[in-house]
Tab-separated table of C-alpha atoms and ligand atoms in Angstrom:
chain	number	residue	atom	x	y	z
A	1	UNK	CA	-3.303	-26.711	-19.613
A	2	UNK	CA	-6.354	-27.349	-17.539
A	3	UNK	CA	-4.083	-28.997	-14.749
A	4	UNK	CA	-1.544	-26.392	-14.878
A	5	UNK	CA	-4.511	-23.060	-14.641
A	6	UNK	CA	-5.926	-25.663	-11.550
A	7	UNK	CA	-2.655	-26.021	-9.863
A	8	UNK	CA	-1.853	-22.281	-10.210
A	9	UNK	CA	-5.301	-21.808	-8.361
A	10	UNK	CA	-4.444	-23.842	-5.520
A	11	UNK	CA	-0.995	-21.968	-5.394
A	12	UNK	CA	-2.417	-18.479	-4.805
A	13	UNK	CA	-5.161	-19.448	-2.637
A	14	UNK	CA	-2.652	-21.443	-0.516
A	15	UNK	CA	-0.079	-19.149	-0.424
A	16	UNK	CA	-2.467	-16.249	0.831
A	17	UNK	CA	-3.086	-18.888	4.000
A	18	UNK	CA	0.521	-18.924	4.390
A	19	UNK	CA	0.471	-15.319	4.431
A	20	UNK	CA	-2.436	-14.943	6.502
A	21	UNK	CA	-0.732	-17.192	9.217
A	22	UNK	CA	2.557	-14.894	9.014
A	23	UNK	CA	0.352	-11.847	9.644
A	24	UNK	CA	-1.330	-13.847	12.515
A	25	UNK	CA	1.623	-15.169	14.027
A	26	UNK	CA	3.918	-11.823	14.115
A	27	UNK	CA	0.382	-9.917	15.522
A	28	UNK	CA	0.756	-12.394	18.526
A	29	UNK	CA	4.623	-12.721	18.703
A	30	UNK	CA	5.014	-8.165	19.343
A	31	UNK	CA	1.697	-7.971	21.123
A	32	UNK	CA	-0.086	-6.114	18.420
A	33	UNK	CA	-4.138	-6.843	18.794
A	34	UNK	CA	-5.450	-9.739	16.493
A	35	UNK	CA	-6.042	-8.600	13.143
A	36	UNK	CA	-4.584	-5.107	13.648
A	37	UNK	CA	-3.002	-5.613	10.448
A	38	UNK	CA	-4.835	-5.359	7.365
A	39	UNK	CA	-3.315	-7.190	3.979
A	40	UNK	CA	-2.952	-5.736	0.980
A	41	UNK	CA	-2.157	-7.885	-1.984
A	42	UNK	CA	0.242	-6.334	-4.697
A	43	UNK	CA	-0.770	-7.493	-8.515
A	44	UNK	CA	1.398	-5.400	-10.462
A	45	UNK	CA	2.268	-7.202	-13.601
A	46	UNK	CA	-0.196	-10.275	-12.767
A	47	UNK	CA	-2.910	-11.224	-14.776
A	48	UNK	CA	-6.674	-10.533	-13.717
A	49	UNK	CA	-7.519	-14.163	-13.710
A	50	UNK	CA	-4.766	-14.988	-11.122
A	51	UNK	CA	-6.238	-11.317	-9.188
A	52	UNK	CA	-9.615	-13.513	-9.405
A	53	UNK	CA	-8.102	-16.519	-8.097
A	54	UNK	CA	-7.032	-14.554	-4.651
A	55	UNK	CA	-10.290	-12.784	-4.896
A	56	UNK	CA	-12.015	-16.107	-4.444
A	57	UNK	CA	-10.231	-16.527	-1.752
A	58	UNK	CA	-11.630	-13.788	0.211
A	59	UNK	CA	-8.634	-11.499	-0.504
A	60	UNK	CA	-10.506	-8.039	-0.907
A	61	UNK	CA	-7.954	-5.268	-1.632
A	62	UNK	CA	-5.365	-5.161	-4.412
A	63	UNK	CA	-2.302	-2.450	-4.816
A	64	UNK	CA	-1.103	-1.451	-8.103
A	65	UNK	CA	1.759	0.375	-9.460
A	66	UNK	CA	1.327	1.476	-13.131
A	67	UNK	CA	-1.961	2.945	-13.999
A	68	UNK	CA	-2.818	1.917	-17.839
A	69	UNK	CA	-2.050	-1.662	-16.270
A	70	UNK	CA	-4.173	-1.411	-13.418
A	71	UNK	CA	-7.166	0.350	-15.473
A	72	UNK	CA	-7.359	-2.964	-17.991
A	73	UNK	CA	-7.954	-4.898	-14.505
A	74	UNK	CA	-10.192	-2.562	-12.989
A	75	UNK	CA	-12.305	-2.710	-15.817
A	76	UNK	CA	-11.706	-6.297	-16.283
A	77	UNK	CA	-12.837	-6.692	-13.028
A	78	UNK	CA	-15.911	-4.762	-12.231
A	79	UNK	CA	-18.194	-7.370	-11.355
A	80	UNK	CA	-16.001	-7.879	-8.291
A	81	UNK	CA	-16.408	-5.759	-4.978
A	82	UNK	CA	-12.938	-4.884	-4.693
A	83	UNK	CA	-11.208	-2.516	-3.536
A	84	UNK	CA	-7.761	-0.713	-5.510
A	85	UNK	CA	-4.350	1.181	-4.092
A	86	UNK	CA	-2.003	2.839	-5.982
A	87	UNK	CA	1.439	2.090	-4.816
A	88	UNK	CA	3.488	2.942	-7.810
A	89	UNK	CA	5.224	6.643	-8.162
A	90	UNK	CA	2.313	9.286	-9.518
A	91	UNK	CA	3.474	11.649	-12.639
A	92	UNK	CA	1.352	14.336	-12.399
A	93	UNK	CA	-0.806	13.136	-15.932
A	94	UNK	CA	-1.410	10.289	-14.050
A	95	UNK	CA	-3.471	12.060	-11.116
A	96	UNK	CA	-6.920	12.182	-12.622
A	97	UNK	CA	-7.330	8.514	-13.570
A	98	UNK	CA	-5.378	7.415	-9.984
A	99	UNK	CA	-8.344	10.083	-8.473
A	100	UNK	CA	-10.977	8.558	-10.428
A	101	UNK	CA	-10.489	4.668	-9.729
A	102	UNK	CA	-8.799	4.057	-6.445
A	103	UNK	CA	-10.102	4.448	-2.900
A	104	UNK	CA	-6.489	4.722	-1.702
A	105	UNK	CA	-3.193	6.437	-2.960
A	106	UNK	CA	-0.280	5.525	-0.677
A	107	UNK	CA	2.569	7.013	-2.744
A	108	UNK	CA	1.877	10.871	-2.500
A	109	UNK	CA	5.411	12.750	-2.097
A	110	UNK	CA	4.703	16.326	-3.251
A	111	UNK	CA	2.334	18.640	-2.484
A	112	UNK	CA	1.435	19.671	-6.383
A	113	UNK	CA	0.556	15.845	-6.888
A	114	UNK	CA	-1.927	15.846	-3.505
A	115	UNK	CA	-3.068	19.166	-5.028
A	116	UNK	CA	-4.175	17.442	-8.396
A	117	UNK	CA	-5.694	14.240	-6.669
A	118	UNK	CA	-7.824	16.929	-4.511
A	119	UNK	CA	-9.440	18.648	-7.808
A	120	UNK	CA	-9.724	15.560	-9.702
A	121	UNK	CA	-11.379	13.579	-6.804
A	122	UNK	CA	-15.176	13.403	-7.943
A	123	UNK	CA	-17.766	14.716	-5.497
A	124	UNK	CA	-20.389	11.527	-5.909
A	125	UNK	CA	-16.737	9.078	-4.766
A	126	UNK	CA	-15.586	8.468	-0.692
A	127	UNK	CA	-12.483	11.107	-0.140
A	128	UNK	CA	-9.398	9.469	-1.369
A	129	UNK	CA	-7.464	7.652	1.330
A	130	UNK	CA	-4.398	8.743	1.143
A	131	UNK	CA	-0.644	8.123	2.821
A	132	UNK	CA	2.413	10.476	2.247
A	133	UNK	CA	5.510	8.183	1.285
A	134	UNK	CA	8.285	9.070	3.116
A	135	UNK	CA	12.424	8.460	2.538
A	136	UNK	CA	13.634	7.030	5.262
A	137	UNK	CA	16.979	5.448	4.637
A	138	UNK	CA	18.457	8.550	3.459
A	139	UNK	CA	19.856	8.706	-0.246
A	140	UNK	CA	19.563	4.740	-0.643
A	141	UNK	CA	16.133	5.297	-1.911
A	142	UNK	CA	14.773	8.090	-4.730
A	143	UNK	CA	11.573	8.088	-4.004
A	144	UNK	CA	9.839	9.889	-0.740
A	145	UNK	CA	9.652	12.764	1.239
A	146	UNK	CA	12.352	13.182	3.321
A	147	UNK	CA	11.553	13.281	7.147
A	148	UNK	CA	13.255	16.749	7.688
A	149	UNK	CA	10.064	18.184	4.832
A	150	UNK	CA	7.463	15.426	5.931
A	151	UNK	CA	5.327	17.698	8.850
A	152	UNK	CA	5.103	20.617	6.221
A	153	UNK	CA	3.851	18.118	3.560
A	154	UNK	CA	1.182	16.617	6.032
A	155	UNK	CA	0.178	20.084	7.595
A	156	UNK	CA	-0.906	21.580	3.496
A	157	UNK	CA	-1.820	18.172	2.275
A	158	UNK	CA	-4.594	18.103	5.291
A	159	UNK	CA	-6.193	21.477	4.512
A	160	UNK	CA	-7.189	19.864	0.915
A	161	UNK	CA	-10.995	18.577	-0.168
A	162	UNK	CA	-11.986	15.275	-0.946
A	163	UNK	CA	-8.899	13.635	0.540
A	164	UNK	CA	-8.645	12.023	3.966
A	165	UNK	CA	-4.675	11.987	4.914
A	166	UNK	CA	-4.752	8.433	6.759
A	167	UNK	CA	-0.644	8.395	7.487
A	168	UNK	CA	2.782	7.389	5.954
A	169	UNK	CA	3.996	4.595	3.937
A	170	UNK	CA	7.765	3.852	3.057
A	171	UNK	CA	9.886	1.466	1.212
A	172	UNK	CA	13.043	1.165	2.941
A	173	UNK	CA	16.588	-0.053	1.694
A	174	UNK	CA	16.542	-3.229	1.126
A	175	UNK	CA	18.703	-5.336	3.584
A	176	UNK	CA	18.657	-8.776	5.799
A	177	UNK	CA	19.234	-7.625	8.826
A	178	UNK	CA	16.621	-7.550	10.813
A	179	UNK	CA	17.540	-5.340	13.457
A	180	UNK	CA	18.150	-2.343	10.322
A	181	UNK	CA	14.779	-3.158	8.800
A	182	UNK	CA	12.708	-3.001	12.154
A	183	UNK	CA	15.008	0.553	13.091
A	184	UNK	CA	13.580	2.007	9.523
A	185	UNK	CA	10.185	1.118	10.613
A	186	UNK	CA	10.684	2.360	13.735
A	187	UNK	CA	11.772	5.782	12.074
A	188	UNK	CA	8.290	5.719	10.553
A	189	UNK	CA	6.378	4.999	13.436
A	190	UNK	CA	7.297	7.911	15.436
A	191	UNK	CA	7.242	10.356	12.372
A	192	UNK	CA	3.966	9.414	12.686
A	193	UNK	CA	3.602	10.034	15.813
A	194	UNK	CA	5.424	13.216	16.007
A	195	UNK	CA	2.518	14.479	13.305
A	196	UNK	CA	-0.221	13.341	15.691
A	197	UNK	CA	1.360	14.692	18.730
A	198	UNK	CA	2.929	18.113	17.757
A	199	UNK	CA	0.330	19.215	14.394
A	200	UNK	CA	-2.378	17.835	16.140
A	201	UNK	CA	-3.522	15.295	13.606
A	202	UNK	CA	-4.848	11.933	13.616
A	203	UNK	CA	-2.939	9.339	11.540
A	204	UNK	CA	-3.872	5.721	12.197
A	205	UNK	CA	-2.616	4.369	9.231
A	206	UNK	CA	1.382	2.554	8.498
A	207	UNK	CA	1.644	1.409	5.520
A	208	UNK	CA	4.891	-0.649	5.854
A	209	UNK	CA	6.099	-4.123	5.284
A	210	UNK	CA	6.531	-6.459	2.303
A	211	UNK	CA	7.335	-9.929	1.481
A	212	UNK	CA	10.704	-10.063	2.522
A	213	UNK	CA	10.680	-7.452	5.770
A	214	UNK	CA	6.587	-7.581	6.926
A	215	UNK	CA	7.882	-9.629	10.422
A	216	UNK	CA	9.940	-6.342	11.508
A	217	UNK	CA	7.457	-4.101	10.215
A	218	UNK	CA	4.589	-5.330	12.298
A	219	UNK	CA	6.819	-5.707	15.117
A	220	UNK	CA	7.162	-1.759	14.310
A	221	UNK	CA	3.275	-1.165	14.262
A	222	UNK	CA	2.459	-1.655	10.768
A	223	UNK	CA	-1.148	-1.802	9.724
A	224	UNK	CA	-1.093	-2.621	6.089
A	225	UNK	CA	1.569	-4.919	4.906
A	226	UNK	CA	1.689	-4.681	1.309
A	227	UNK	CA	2.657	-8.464	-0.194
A	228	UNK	CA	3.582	-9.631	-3.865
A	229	UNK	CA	5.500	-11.955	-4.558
A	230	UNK	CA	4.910	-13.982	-1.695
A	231	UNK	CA	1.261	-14.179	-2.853
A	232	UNK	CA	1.908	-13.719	-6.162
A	233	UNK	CA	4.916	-15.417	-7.078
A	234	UNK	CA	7.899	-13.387	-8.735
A	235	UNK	CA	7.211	-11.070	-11.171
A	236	UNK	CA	8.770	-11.425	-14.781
B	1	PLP	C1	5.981	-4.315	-5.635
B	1	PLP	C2	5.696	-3.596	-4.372
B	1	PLP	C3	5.388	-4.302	-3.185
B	1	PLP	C4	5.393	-5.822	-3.079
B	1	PLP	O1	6.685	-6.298	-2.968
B	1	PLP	P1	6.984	-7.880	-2.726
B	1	PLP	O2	8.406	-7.878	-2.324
B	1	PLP	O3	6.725	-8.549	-4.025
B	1	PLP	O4	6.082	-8.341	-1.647
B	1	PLP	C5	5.069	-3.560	-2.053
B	1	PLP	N1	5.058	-2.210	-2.080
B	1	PLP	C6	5.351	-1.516	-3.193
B	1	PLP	C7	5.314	-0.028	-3.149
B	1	PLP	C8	5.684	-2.173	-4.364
B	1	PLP	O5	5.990	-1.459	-5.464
């Protein structure tokens, strides 16, 4: 048991080099500047000890996708300086515990749920960071606002308290190819833009990339690459 538990400890912290080193190496290989990308390690459905084991090594923020789930680790956690996403898709119940223990929300689709967030937020907490997720491959994917209703979304979501609208974060249709994963990032990238340029905001923040696509999505400007399994290991 002992040398199985030491083993597994090795694994994550080793694996986050790896990942690290990926990260590094795509930065350099489409001239984005070093450590313009920011990591963001997905635990859903892994334990707290194995969250510890990355947080040892030096890994500081976590994304989670089902809130009961992520409170046990919060709490199980505390004596940790982390810091906690949600990533998963928000039912409107769900809104005041997301707005009471996370400093980011990237998965905000709907203005009603941005609306809830906003009251629930409490004054003596930083705004909540928050990205709209947005649909880009069309019907492949359920969840997301589509492009066509994304600058209407950003331009009420932006008028709201306690929230700081940071940018856009999508989970494309899954696929090989490289050259269809880096043209859905792409699509991102200048819907962001489009919202700085034309609404006269100012998004710095892609939240794009995971383990099996993050290459094409930093080639696309990506800065948070959400990773799980390939820190992780697969999920049951
Ligand atoms: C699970 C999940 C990830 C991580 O996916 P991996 O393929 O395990 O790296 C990233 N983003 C979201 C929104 C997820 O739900």
């Amino acid at each position: 048991m002992t040398i199985m538990s030491d083993s597994t400890q090795i694994d994550i912290a080793q694996r986050l080099t790896l990942v690290r080193e990926r990260i590094n190496a795509a930065e350099n290989n489409h001239q984005r500047t070093p450590g313009a990308v920011d990591l963001l390690a997905v635990s859903k459905t892994h334990s707290s000890a194995a969250i510890r084991r990355a947080a040892a090594a030096e890994q500081k923020c976590f994304g989670e996708s089902y809130l009961q789930e992520a409170q046990d680790k919060i709490n199980a956690l505390q004596d940790l300086d982390l810091e906690w996403h949600f990533i998963g898709p928000i039912q409107t119940n769900k809104a005041k515990g997301i707005a009471l223990d996370f400093a980011w929300v990237h998965s905000v689709d709907r203005l009603k749920i941005a609306q809830k967030l906003s009251e629930q937020r409490p004054e003596h907490l930083a705004p909540l960071q928050m990205c709209l997720q947005v649909n880009v491959s069309g019907e492949d994917s359920k969840s997301g606002v589509t492009l066509a209703e994304l600058a209407e979304l950003a331009q009420a979501v932006v008028q709201l308290p306690r929230l700081n609208l940071r940018g856009l974060m999508t989970i494309p249709a899954r696929t090989d190819d490289l050259s269809v994963q880096r043209h859905a990032f792409a699509s991102l990238r200048l819907a962001l833009e489009a919202l700085n340029a034309k609404h006269d905001l100012q998004l710095d923040t892609l939240s794009m990339g995971m383990s099996s696509d993050m290459e094409a999505a930093i080639a696309e400007g990506a800065t948070i690459v959400r990773i799980g399994t390939d820190i992780f290991g697969p999920r049951k």
